[in-house]
Coordinates of N, CA, C and O in Angstrom, one line a residue:
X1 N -87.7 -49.7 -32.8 CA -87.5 -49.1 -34.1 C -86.1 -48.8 -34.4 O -85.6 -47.7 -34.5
X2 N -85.4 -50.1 -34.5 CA -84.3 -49.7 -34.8 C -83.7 -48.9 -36.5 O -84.2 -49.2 -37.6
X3 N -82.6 -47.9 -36.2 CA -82.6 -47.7 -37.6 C -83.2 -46.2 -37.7 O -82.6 -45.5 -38.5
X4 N -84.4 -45.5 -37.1 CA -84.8 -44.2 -37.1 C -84.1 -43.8 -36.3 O -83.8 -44.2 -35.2
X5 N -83.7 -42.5 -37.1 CA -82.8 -41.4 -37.3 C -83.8 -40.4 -35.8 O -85.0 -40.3 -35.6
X6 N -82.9 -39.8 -35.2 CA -83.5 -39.0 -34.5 C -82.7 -37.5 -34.0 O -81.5 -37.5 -33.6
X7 N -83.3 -36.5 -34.1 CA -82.7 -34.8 -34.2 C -83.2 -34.7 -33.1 O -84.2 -35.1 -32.5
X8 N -82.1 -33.5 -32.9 CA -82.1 -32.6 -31.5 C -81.9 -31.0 -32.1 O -81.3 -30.5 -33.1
X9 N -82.6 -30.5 -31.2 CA -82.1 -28.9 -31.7 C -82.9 -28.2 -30.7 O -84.0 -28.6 -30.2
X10 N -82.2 -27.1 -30.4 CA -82.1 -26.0 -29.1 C -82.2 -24.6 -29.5 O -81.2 -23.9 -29.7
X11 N -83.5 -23.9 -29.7 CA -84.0 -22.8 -30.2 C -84.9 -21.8 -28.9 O -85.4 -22.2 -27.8
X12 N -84.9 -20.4 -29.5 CA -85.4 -19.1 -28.7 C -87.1 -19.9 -28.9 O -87.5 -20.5 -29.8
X13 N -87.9 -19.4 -27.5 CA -89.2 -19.9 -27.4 C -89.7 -18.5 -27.9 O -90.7 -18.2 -27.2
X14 N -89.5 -17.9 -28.5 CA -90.3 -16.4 -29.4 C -89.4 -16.8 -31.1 O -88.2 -17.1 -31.2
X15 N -90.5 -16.6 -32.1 CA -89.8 -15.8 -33.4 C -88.9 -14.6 -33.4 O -89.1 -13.6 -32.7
X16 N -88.0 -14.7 -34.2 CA -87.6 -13.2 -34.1 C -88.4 -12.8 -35.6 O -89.4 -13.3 -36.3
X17 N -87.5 -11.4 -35.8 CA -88.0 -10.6 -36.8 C -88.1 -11.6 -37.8 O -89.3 -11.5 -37.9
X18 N -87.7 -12.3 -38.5 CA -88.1 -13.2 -39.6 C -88.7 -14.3 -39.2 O -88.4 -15.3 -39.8
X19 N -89.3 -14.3 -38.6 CA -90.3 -15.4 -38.2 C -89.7 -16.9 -37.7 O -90.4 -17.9 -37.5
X20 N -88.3 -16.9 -37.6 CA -87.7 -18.1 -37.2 C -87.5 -18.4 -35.9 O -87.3 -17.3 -35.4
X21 N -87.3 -19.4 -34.8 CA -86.6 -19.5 -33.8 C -85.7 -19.7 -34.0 O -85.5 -20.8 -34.4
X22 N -84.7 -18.9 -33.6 CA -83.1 -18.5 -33.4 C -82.7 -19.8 -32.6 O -83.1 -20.2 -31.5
X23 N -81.8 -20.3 -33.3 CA -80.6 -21.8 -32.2 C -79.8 -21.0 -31.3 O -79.6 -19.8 -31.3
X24 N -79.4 -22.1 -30.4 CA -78.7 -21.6 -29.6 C -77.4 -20.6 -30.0 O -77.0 -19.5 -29.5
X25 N -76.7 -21.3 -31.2 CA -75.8 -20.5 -31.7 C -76.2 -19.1 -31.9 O -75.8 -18.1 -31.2
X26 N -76.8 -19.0 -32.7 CA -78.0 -17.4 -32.9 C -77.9 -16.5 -31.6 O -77.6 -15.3 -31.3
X27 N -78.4 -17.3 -31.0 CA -79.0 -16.6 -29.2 C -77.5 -16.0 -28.9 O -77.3 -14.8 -28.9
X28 N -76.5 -16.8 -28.6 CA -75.4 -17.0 -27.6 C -74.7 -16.1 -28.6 O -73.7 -16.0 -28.0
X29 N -74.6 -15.3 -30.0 CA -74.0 -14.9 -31.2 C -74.5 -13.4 -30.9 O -73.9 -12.3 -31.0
X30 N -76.1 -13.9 -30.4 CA -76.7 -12.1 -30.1 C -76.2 -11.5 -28.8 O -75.9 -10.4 -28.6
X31 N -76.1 -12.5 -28.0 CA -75.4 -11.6 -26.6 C -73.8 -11.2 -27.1 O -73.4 -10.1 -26.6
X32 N -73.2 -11.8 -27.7 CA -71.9 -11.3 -27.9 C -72.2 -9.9 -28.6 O -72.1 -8.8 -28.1
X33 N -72.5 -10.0 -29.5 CA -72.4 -8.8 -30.9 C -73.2 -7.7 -30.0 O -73.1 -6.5 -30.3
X34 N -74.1 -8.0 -28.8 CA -75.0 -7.0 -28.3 C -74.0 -6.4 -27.1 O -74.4 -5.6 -26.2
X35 N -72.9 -6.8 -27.2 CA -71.5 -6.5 -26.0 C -72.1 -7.2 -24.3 O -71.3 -6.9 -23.4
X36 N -73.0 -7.7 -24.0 CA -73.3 -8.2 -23.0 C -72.7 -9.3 -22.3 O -72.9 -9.7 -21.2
X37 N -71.9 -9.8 -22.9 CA -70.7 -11.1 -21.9 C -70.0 -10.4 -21.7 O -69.6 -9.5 -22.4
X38 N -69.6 -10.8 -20.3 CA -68.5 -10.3 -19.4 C -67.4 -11.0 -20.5 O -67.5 -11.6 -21.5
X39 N -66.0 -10.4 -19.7 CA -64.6 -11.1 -20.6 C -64.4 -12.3 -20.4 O -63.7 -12.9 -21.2
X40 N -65.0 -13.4 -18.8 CA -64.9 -15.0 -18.9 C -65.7 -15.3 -19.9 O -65.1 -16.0 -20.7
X41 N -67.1 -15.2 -20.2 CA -68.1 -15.2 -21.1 C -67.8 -15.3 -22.1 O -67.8 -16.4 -22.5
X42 N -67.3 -14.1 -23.0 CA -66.8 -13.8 -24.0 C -65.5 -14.5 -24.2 O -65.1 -14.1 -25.4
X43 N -64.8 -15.2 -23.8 CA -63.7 -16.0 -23.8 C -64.4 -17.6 -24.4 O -64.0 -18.3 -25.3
X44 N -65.6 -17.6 -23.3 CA -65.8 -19.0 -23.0 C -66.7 -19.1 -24.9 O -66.2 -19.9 -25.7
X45 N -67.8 -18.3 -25.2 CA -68.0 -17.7 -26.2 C -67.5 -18.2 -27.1 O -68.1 -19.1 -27.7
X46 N -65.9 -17.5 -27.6 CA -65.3 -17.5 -29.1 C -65.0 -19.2 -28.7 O -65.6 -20.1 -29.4
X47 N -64.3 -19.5 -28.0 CA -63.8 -20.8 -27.5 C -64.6 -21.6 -28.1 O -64.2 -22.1 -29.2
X48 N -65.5 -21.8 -27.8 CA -67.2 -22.5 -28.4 C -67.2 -22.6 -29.6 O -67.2 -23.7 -30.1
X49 N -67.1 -21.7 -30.2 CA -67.8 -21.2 -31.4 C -66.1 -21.8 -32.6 O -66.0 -22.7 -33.4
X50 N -65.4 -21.0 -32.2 CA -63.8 -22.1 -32.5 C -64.2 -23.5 -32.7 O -64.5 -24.1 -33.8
X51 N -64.1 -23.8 -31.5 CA -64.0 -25.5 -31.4 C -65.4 -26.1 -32.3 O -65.3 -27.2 -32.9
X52 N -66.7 -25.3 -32.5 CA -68.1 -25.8 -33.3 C -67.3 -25.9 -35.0 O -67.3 -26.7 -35.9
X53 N -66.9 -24.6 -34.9 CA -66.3 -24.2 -36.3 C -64.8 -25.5 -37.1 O -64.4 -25.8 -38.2
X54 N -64.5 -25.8 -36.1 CA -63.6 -27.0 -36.4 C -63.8 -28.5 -36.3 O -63.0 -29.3 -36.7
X55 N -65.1 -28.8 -35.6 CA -65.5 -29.7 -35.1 C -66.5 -30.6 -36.6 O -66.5 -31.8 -37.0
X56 N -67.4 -29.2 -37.3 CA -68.2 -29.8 -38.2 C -68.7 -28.6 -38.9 O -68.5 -27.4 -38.6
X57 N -69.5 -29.1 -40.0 CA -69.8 -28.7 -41.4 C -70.5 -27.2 -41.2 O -71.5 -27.3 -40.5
X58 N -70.3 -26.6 -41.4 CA -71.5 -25.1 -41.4 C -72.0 -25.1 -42.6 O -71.4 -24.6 -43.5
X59 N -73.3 -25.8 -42.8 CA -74.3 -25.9 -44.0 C -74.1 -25.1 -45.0 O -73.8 -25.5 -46.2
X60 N -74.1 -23.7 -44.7 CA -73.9 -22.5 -45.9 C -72.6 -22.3 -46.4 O -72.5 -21.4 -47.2
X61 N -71.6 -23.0 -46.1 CA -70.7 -23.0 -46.6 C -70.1 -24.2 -47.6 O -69.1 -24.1 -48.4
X62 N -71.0 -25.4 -47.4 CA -71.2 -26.3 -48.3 C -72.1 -26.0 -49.6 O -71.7 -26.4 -50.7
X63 N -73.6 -25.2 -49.2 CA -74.9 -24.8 -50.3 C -74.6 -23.1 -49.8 O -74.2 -23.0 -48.6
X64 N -74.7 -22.2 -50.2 CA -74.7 -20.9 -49.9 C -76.1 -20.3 -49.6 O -76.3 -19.3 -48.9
X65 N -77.2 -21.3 -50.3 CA -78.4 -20.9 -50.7 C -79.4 -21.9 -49.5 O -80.6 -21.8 -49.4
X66 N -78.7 -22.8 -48.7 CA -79.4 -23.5 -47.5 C -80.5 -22.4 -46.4 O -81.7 -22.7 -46.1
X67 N -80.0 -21.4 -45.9 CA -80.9 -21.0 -45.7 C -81.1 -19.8 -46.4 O -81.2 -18.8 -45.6
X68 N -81.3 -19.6 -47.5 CA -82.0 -18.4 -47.9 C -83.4 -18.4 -48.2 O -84.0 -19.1 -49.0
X69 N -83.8 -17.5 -47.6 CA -85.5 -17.8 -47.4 C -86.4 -17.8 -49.0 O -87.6 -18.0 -49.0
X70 N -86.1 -17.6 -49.7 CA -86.8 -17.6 -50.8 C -86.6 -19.0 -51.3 O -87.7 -19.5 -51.6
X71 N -85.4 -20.1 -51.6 CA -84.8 -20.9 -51.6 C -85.9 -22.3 -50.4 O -86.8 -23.0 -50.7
X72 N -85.3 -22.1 -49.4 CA -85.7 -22.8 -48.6 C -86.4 -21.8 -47.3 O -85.7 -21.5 -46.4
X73 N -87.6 -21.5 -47.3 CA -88.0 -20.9 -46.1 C -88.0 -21.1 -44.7 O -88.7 -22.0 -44.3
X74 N -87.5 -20.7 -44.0 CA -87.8 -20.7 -42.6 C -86.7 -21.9 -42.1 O -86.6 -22.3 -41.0
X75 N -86.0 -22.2 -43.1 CA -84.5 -23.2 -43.1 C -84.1 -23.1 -41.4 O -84.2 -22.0 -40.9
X76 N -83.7 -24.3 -40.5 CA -83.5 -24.1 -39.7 C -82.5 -25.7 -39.5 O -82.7 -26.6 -40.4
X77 N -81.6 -25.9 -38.6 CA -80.6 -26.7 -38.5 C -80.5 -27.4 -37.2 O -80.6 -26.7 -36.3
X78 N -80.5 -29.1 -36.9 CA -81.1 -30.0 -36.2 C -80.3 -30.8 -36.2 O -80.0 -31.6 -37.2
X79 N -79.4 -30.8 -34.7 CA -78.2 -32.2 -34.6 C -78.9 -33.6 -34.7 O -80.0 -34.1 -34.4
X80 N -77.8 -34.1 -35.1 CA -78.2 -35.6 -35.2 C -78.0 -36.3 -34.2 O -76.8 -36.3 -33.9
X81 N -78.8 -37.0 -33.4 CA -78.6 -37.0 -31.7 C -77.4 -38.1 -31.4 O -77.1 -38.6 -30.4
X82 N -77.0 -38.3 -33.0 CA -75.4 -39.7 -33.0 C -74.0 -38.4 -32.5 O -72.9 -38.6 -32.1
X83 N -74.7 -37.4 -32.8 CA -73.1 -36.6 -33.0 C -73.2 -36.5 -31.1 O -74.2 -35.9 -30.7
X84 N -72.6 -36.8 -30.6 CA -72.5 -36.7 -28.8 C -71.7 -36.0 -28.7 O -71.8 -35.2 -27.8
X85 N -70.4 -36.0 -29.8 CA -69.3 -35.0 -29.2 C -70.0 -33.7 -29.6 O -69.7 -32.8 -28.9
X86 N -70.6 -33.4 -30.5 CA -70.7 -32.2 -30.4 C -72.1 -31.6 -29.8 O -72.6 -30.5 -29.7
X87 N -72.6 -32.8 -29.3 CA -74.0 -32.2 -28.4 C -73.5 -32.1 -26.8 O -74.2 -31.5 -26.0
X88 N -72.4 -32.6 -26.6 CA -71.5 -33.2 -24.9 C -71.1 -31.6 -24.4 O -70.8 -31.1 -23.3
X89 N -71.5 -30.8 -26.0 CA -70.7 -29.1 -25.7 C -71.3 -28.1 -24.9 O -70.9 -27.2 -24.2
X90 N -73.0 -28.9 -25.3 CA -74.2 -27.8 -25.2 C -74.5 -27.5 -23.8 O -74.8 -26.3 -23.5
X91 N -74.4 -28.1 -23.0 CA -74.4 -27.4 -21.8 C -73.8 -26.2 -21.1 O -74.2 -25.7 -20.1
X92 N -72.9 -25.7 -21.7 CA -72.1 -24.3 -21.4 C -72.4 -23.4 -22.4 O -71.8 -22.3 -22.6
X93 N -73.5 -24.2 -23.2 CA -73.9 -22.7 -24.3 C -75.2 -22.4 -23.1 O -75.2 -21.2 -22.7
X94 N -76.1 -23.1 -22.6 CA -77.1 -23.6 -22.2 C -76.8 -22.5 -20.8 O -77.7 -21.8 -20.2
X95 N -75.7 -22.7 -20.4 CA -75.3 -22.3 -19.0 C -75.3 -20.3 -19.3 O -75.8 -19.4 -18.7
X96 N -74.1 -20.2 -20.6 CA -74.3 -19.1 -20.9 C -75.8 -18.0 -21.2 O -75.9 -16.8 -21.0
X97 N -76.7 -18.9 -21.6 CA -77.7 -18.5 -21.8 C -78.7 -18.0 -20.9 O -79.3 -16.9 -21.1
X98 N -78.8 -19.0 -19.7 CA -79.3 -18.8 -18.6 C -78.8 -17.7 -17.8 O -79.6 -17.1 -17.2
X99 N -77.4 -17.3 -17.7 CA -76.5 -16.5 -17.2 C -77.6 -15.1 -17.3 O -78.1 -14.5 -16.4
X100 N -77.7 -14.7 -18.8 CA -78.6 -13.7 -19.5 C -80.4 -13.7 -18.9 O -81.0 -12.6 -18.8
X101 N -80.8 -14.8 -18.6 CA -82.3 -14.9 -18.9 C -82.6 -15.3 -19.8 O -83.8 -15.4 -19.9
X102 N -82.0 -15.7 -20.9 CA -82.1 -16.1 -22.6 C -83.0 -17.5 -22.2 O -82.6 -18.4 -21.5
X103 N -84.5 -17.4 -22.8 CA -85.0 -18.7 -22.5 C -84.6 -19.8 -24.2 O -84.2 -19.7 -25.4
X104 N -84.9 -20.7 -23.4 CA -84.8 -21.5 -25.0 C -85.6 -23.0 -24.6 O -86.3 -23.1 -23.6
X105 N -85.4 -24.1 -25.6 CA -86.4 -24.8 -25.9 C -85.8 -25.8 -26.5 O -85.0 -25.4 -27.3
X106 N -85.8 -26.8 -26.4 CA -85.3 -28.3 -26.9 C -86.2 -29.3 -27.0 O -87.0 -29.8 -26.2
X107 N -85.7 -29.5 -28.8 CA -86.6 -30.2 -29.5 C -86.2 -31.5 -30.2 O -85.2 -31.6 -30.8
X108 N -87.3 -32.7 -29.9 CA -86.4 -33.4 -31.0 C -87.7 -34.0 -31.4 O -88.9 -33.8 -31.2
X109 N -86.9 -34.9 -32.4 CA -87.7 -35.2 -33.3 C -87.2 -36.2 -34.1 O -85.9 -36.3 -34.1
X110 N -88.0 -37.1 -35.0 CA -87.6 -37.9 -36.1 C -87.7 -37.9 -37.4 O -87.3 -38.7 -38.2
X111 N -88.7 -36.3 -37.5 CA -89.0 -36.0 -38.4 C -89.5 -34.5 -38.4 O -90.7 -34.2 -38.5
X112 N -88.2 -33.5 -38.1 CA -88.8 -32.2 -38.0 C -88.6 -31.3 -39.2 O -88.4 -30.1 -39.1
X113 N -88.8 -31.8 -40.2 CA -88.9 -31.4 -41.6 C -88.6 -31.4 -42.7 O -87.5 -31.9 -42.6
X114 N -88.8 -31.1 -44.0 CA -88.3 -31.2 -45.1 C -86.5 -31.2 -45.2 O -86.0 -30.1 -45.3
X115 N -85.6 -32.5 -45.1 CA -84.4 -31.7 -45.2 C -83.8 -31.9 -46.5 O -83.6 -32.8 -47.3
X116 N -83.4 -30.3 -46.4 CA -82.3 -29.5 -47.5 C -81.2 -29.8 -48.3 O -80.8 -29.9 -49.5
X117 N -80.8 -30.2 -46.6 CA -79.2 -30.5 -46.3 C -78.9 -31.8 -45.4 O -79.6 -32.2 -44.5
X118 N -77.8 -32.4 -45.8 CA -77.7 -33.6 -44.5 C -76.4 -33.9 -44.9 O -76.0 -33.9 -46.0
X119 N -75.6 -34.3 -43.4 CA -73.8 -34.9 -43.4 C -74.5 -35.7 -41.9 O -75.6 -35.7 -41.4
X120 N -73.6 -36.2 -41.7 CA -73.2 -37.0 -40.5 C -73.5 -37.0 -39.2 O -73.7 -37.9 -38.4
X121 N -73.4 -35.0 -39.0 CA -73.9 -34.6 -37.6 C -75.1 -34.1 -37.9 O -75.8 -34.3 -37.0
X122 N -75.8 -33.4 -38.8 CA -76.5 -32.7 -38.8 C -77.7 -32.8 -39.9 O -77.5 -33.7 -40.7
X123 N -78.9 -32.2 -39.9 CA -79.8 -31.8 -41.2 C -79.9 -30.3 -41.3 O -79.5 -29.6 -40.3
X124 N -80.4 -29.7 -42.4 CA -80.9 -28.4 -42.1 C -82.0 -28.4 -42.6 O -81.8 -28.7 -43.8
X125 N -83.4 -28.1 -42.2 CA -84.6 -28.6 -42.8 C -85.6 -27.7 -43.1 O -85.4 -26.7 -42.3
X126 N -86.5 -27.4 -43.9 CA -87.8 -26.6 -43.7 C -88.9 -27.2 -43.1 O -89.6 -28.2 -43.4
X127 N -89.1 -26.3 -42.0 CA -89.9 -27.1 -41.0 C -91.3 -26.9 -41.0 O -91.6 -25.7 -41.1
X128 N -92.5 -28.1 -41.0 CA -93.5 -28.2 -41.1 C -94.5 -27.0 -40.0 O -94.3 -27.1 -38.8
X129 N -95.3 -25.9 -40.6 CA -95.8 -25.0 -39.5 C -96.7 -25.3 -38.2 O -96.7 -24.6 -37.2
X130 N -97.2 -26.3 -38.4 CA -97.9 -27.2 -37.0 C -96.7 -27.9 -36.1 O -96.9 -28.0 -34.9
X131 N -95.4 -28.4 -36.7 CA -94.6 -29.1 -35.7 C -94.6 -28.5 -34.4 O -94.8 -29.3 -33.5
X132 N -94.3 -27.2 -34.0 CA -93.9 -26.7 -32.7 C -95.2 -26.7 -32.0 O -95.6 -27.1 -30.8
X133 N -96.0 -26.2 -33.1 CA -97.5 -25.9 -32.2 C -98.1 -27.5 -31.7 O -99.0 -27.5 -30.8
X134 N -97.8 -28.6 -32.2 CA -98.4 -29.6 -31.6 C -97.6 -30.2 -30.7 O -97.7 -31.4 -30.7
X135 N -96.6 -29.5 -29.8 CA -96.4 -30.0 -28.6 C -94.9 -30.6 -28.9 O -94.5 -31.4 -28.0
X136 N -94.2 -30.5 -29.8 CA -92.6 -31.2 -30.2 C -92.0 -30.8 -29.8 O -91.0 -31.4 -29.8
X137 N -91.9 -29.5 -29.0 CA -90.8 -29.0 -28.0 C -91.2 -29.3 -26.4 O -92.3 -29.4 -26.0
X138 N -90.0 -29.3 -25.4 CA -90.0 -29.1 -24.2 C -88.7 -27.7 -23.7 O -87.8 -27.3 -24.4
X139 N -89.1 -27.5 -22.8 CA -88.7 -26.1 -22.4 C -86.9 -26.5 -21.6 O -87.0 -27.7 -21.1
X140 N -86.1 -26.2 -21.4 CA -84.8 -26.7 -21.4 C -83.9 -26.3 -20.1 O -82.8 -26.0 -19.7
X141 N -85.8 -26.8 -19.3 CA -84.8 -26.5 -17.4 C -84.0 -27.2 -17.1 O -83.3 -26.8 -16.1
X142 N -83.8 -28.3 -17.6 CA -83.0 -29.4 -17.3 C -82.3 -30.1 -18.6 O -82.9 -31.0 -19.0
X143 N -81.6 -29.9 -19.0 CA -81.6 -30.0 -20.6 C -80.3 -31.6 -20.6 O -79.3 -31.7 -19.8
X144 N -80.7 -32.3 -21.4 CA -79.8 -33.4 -21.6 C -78.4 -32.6 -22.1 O -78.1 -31.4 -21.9
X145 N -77.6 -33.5 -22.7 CA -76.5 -32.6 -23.3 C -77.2 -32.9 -25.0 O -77.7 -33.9 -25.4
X146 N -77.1 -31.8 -25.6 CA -77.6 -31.6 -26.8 C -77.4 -30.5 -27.5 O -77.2 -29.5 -26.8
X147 N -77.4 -30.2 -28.9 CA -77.5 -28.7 -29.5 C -77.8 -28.5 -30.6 O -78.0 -29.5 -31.2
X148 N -78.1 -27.6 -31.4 CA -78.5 -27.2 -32.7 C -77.9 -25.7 -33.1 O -77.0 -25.2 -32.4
X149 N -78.4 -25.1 -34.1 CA -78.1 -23.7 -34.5 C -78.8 -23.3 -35.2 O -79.4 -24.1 -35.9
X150 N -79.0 -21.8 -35.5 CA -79.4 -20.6 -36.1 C -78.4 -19.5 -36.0 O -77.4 -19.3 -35.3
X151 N -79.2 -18.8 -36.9 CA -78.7 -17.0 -37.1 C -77.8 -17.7 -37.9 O -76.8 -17.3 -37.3
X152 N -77.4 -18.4 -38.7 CA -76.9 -19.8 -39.1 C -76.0 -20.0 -39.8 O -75.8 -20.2 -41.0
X153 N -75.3 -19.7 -38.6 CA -73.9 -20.2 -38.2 C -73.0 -20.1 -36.8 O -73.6 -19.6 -35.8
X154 N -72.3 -20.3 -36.7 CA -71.1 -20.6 -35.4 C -70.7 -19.4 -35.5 O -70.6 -18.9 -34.4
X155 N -70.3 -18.7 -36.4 CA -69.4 -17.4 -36.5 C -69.7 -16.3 -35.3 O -70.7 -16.4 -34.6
X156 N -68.9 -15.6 -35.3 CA -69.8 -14.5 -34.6 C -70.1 -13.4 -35.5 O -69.5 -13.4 -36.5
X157 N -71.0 -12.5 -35.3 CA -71.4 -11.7 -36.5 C -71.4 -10.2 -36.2 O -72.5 -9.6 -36.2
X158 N -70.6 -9.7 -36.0 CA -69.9 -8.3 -35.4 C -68.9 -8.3 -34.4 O -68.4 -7.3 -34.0

């Protein structure tokens, strides 16, 4: 099947308080703001988050209203498995995470939902409520190189 498009994305295996699973960005965004990385961590951290921030698009900064939940519910953001340089990153988000206990979950798909938004690397989609529950995710013990985001954005947020 040549020609189908295929997404990756790297999310918390719990909802948080708004009912979303948090991307890795989100997760790795909460251990900072929560003061829990050491100062290599926290180095390695901004560094990441830098280089994401210069590398490609942050959806809400193109639509302001991409994920606002009344707008687009439960809006969530899904690499395009073409962008390699910026999935080649995800392993030391992946590593950071683990560092914590932070579990997560890697998903892909060819069709993980209504999308909002779309550029080159990425979509940002509203996602169908059966997709996760019918088995579209695997658990990220061994994770290819890959990535996605929530809490949604790269920034850090405190």
């Amino acid at each position: 099947m040549s020609g189908t498009k295929s997404y990756v994305r790297f999310q918390s295996t719990e909802r948080n308080q708004r009912g979303i699973f948090t991307g890795i960005f989100g997760l790795a965004n909460g251990l900072a703001r929560e003061g829990r990385l050491t100062a290599e961590q926290h180095r390695f951290w901004r560094a990441a988050n830098d280089w994401y921030d210069a590398a490609y698009t942050n959806p809400s900064r193109v639509d302001p209203a991409v994920y606002d939940p009344g707008v687009n519910p439960g809006a969530v953001a899904w690499f395009k498995t073409s962008a390699t340089h910026l999935l080649d990153r995800v392993p030391g988000c992946l590593a950071l995470l683990a560092a914590h206990g932070v579990p997560c979950e890697r998903l892909e798909s060819t069709d993980p939902g209504r999308i909002v938004y779309e550029d080159e690397h990425q979509v940002v989609v509203v996602p169908r409520d059966s997709w996760r529950e019918s088995g579209g995710g695997r658990l990220c013990a061994n994770p290819r190189p890959t990535g996605a985001d929530l809490d949604n954005s790269r920034t850090p947020q405190g």
